[in-house]
């Protein structure tokens, strides 16, 4: 049973001051079953992020359908869904992690993770416990818990970012190169958490440049170059 | 998703001047932005419609003179609107266009249903009253007569907005801009209004004070589930606070959507310019 089905997705950007329309992706087609990990491979600028952002509705797609099987709404086209429905899904079902941390200023690392849970309606106590667990898992030094992320290192910011998204245990998690600037050990931590989420039934769509990282982790691969889905990483390189 | 908006705004209109046949047409060549060169009328708000949902923060962005504040003042009955309808889904109010209610009923809404935080604290506070007195004033207006309970509530509110209690009897004119803004927020919250309007609340505050005010607003939303309309020309502020946003230009809504969509995939030419200008 597929949880996400993308049909004929197309997106172009109209740049008014250049009087130009720049095509980004066209006729994208794939589907994922619940609990699977789909890796999107392709070179920079091939439209990988555009696909993820279209699913998360940060971009407004021009064509196609993105059918998502929601707990709350049943089968719903994410392109046609109302803004309020999308906001609900983002809070409760669909997560998105990029390499950029964008958070409220002067909010501590610990509060940020807790707030993600409080927004879902968790109790204060659960939020506190789960937040500590997540921060411990990602080896965030406890001396950082009560400080503000603005001065964190790149790796610390990333780990916080991933902690904030994964602590909510989303049904569908979109990973937009979240490990791009992490060292091997931190990447491994991310992989561990992804494996754990998979075990719990989370469906994942991810972009990673690191093929080694993807190996044994993704069930399916979508190749931007051929616009096709395959079941193995064989023959796919991100240089494409 | 079947959800009832807490506020429905329909075809809100505000013009300064009588208008003429030339400028009734939005595409008229006589219109220079929102100013009619033929009759001198300024169309401050033109046909603005939107919904505010329970517990959400709705952002309104736009340049100076785009009609954001005029619209907010109209909603709060600070100024009469030329035309339009506003419906509030609250007990006793549902189904009535609140713009046509009596001034007594409007006062009831201002005191019990709405809270307002102005850009300039001078408009929201009596600068020579004590801080706690300012808060009490709003509670008295809503019919509260019990000094003890008002004092308790006032102290609780001041504590929530991080004003040291030893300064509760002090006049806001002795306070810094950020503190004045926080007293204003405490006052606006005093009667537990389900709807809060915030007009450029962080404009002119230094970064550190701005951060504490933003954090306070976010906390209020999270804990009290108040619906808010946040007007700001600062996209960064809107990005931090609002899930959905509206972009205004020359009195009209030119774009609305999810805030991150507006910032990353702006559709309208003006919104694109606005986003390109982001620091």
mmCIF file of C-alpha atoms in Angstrom, chain A residues 84-236:
data_model
loop_
_atom_site.group_PDB
_atom_site.id
_atom_site.type_symbol
_atom_site.label_atom_id
_atom_site.label_comp_id
_atom_site.label_asym_id
_atom_site.label_seq_id
_atom_site.Cartn_x
_atom_site.Cartn_y
_atom_site.Cartn_z
ATOM 1 C CA UNK A 84 -4.635 24.762 7.098
ATOM 2 C CA UNK A 85 -4.495 21.094 6.176
ATOM 3 C CA UNK A 86 -0.831 21.425 5.235
ATOM 4 C CA UNK A 87 -0.090 23.184 8.539
ATOM 5 C CA UNK A 88 -1.806 20.368 10.411
ATOM 6 C CA UNK A 89 0.152 17.724 8.487
ATOM 7 C CA UNK A 90 3.446 19.531 9.102
ATOM 8 C CA UNK A 91 2.729 19.628 12.809
ATOM 9 C CA UNK A 92 1.611 16.047 13.109
ATOM 10 C CA UNK A 93 2.582 13.840 10.196
ATOM 11 C CA UNK A 94 5.167 15.231 7.796
ATOM 12 C CA UNK A 95 8.630 16.392 8.800
ATOM 13 C CA UNK A 96 11.292 18.184 6.795
ATOM 14 C CA UNK A 97 14.967 18.553 7.572
ATOM 15 C CA UNK A 98 17.425 20.613 5.582
ATOM 16 C CA UNK A 99 20.986 21.595 6.303
ATOM 17 C CA UNK A 100 19.875 24.977 7.522
ATOM 18 C CA UNK A 101 18.733 25.689 11.028
ATOM 19 C CA UNK A 102 16.062 28.336 11.182
ATOM 20 C CA UNK A 103 14.745 28.869 14.676
ATOM 21 C CA UNK A 104 13.426 31.429 17.117
ATOM 22 C CA UNK A 105 16.245 33.586 18.434
ATOM 23 C CA UNK A 106 17.182 33.355 22.112
ATOM 24 C CA UNK A 107 15.496 30.001 22.560
ATOM 25 C CA UNK A 108 17.721 27.348 24.058
ATOM 26 C CA UNK A 109 18.602 24.137 22.325
ATOM 27 C CA UNK A 110 16.584 22.151 24.848
ATOM 28 C CA UNK A 111 13.534 24.436 24.550
ATOM 29 C CA UNK A 112 13.577 24.144 20.760
ATOM 30 C CA UNK A 113 13.317 20.371 20.877
ATOM 31 C CA UNK A 114 10.694 20.545 23.628
ATOM 32 C CA UNK A 115 8.635 23.113 21.742
ATOM 33 C CA UNK A 116 8.477 20.836 18.713
ATOM 34 C CA UNK A 117 6.759 18.295 20.972
ATOM 35 C CA UNK A 118 4.579 20.794 22.821
ATOM 36 C CA UNK A 119 3.226 22.025 19.485
ATOM 37 C CA UNK A 120 2.043 18.484 18.811
ATOM 38 C CA UNK A 121 0.158 18.550 22.088
ATOM 39 C CA UNK A 122 2.552 16.463 24.193
ATOM 40 C CA UNK A 123 2.610 17.155 27.901
ATOM 41 C CA UNK A 124 5.380 19.226 29.431
ATOM 42 C CA UNK A 125 6.821 16.211 31.196
ATOM 43 C CA UNK A 126 6.870 13.976 28.104
ATOM 44 C CA UNK A 127 8.344 16.816 26.069
ATOM 45 C CA UNK A 128 11.140 17.255 28.603
ATOM 46 C CA UNK A 129 12.002 13.574 28.758
ATOM 47 C CA UNK A 130 11.825 12.985 24.993
ATOM 48 C CA UNK A 131 13.864 16.119 24.280
ATOM 49 C CA UNK A 132 16.619 15.002 26.623
ATOM 50 C CA UNK A 133 16.631 11.556 25.050
ATOM 51 C CA UNK A 134 16.949 13.024 21.565
ATOM 52 C CA UNK A 135 19.722 15.422 22.546
ATOM 53 C CA UNK A 136 21.588 12.640 24.291
ATOM 54 C CA UNK A 137 21.247 10.390 21.303
ATOM 55 C CA UNK A 138 22.773 12.965 19.009
ATOM 56 C CA UNK A 139 25.581 13.449 21.507
ATOM 57 C CA UNK A 140 24.792 17.058 22.117
ATOM 58 C CA UNK A 141 26.970 17.903 25.068
ATOM 59 C CA UNK A 142 24.654 18.622 27.994
ATOM 60 C CA UNK A 143 26.518 21.879 28.557
ATOM 61 C CA UNK A 144 24.945 23.050 25.298
ATOM 62 C CA UNK A 145 21.378 22.217 26.228
ATOM 63 C CA UNK A 146 20.753 25.538 27.873
ATOM 64 C CA UNK A 147 22.573 27.675 25.360
ATOM 65 C CA UNK A 148 21.448 29.325 22.151
ATOM 66 C CA UNK A 149 22.141 27.666 18.793
ATOM 67 C CA UNK A 150 23.268 30.868 17.042
ATOM 68 C CA UNK A 151 26.807 30.255 18.218
ATOM 69 C CA UNK A 152 26.806 26.486 17.680
ATOM 70 C CA UNK A 153 29.151 24.882 15.205
ATOM 71 C CA UNK A 154 27.772 23.710 11.864
ATOM 72 C CA UNK A 155 27.629 20.116 13.019
ATOM 73 C CA UNK A 156 25.895 20.979 16.269
ATOM 74 C CA UNK A 157 23.289 23.038 14.428
ATOM 75 C CA UNK A 158 22.630 20.155 12.066
ATOM 76 C CA UNK A 159 22.268 17.616 14.797
ATOM 77 C CA UNK A 160 19.857 19.921 16.609
ATOM 78 C CA UNK A 161 17.905 20.332 13.389
ATOM 79 C CA UNK A 162 17.600 16.592 12.922
ATOM 80 C CA UNK A 163 16.723 16.106 16.578
ATOM 81 C CA UNK A 164 13.891 18.644 16.282
ATOM 82 C CA UNK A 165 12.394 16.842 13.290
ATOM 83 C CA UNK A 166 12.869 13.241 14.378
ATOM 84 C CA UNK A 167 11.725 13.694 17.968
ATOM 85 C CA UNK A 168 8.199 14.145 16.610
ATOM 86 C CA UNK A 169 8.358 10.683 15.005
ATOM 87 C CA UNK A 170 6.709 11.864 11.778
ATOM 88 C CA UNK A 171 4.940 9.388 9.509
ATOM 89 C CA UNK A 172 6.715 10.836 6.507
ATOM 90 C CA UNK A 173 10.102 12.456 6.828
ATOM 91 C CA UNK A 174 11.715 14.475 4.053
ATOM 92 C CA UNK A 175 15.486 14.709 4.298
ATOM 93 C CA UNK A 176 17.050 17.444 2.182
ATOM 94 C CA UNK A 177 20.756 16.643 2.407
ATOM 95 C CA UNK A 178 20.818 16.988 6.157
ATOM 96 C CA UNK A 179 24.203 15.325 6.483
ATOM 97 C CA UNK A 180 25.968 17.398 3.853
ATOM 98 C CA UNK A 181 28.536 18.901 6.184
ATOM 99 C CA UNK A 182 28.744 16.311 8.933
ATOM 100 C CA UNK A 183 31.761 14.194 9.776
ATOM 101 C CA UNK A 184 31.574 10.413 9.437
ATOM 102 C CA UNK A 185 30.757 9.817 13.059
ATOM 103 C CA UNK A 186 27.862 12.267 13.095
ATOM 104 C CA UNK A 187 26.589 10.871 9.834
ATOM 105 C CA UNK A 188 26.557 7.502 11.480
ATOM 106 C CA UNK A 189 24.440 8.902 14.294
ATOM 107 C CA UNK A 190 21.967 10.217 11.749
ATOM 108 C CA UNK A 191 21.919 6.847 10.057
ATOM 109 C CA UNK A 192 21.184 5.155 13.347
ATOM 110 C CA UNK A 193 18.225 7.411 13.975
ATOM 111 C CA UNK A 194 16.957 6.863 10.432
ATOM 112 C CA UNK A 195 17.170 3.103 10.924
ATOM 113 C CA UNK A 196 15.277 3.421 14.161
ATOM 114 C CA UNK A 197 12.593 5.557 12.524
ATOM 115 C CA UNK A 198 12.302 3.001 9.737
ATOM 116 C CA UNK A 199 11.808 0.273 12.291
ATOM 117 C CA UNK A 200 9.003 2.310 13.802
ATOM 118 C CA UNK A 201 7.381 2.542 10.388
ATOM 119 C CA UNK A 202 8.378 6.045 9.308
ATOM 120 C CA UNK A 203 8.428 6.520 5.547
ATOM 121 C CA UNK A 204 11.422 8.500 4.297
ATOM 122 C CA UNK A 205 12.307 10.414 1.175
ATOM 123 C CA UNK A 206 15.873 11.603 1.230
ATOM 124 C CA UNK A 207 18.528 13.366 -0.754
ATOM 125 C CA UNK A 208 22.086 12.482 0.126
ATOM 126 C CA UNK A 209 25.223 12.995 -1.875
ATOM 127 C CA UNK A 210 26.906 10.153 -0.128
ATOM 128 C CA UNK A 211 26.157 6.864 -1.851
ATOM 129 C CA UNK A 212 27.842 4.882 0.880
ATOM 130 C CA UNK A 213 25.456 6.452 3.338
ATOM 131 C CA UNK A 214 22.467 5.393 1.273
ATOM 132 C CA UNK A 215 23.645 1.839 0.853
ATOM 133 C CA UNK A 216 21.614 -0.692 2.771
ATOM 134 C CA UNK A 217 19.391 2.125 3.960
ATOM 135 C CA UNK A 218 17.182 2.947 1.006
ATOM 136 C CA UNK A 219 14.765 0.522 -0.477
ATOM 137 C CA UNK A 220 14.288 2.388 -3.726
ATOM 138 C CA UNK A 221 16.173 4.988 -5.688
ATOM 139 C CA UNK A 222 14.802 7.674 -7.926
ATOM 140 C CA UNK A 223 17.338 8.780 -10.505
ATOM 141 C CA UNK A 224 16.871 12.383 -11.664
ATOM 142 C CA UNK A 225 18.878 11.721 -14.818
ATOM 143 C CA UNK A 226 16.662 9.005 -16.194
ATOM 144 C CA UNK A 227 13.547 10.158 -14.361
ATOM 145 C CA UNK A 228 13.069 6.578 -13.253
ATOM 146 C CA UNK A 229 12.819 4.586 -10.121
ATOM 147 C CA UNK A 230 14.900 1.503 -9.456
ATOM 148 C CA UNK A 231 15.286 -0.840 -6.537
ATOM 149 C CA UNK A 232 19.038 -0.709 -6.155
ATOM 150 C CA UNK A 233 21.838 1.782 -6.060
ATOM 151 C CA UNK A 234 23.681 -0.073 -8.773
ATOM 152 C CA UNK A 235 24.621 2.025 -11.762
ATOM 153 C CA UNK A 236 23.606 5.243 -10.034
#
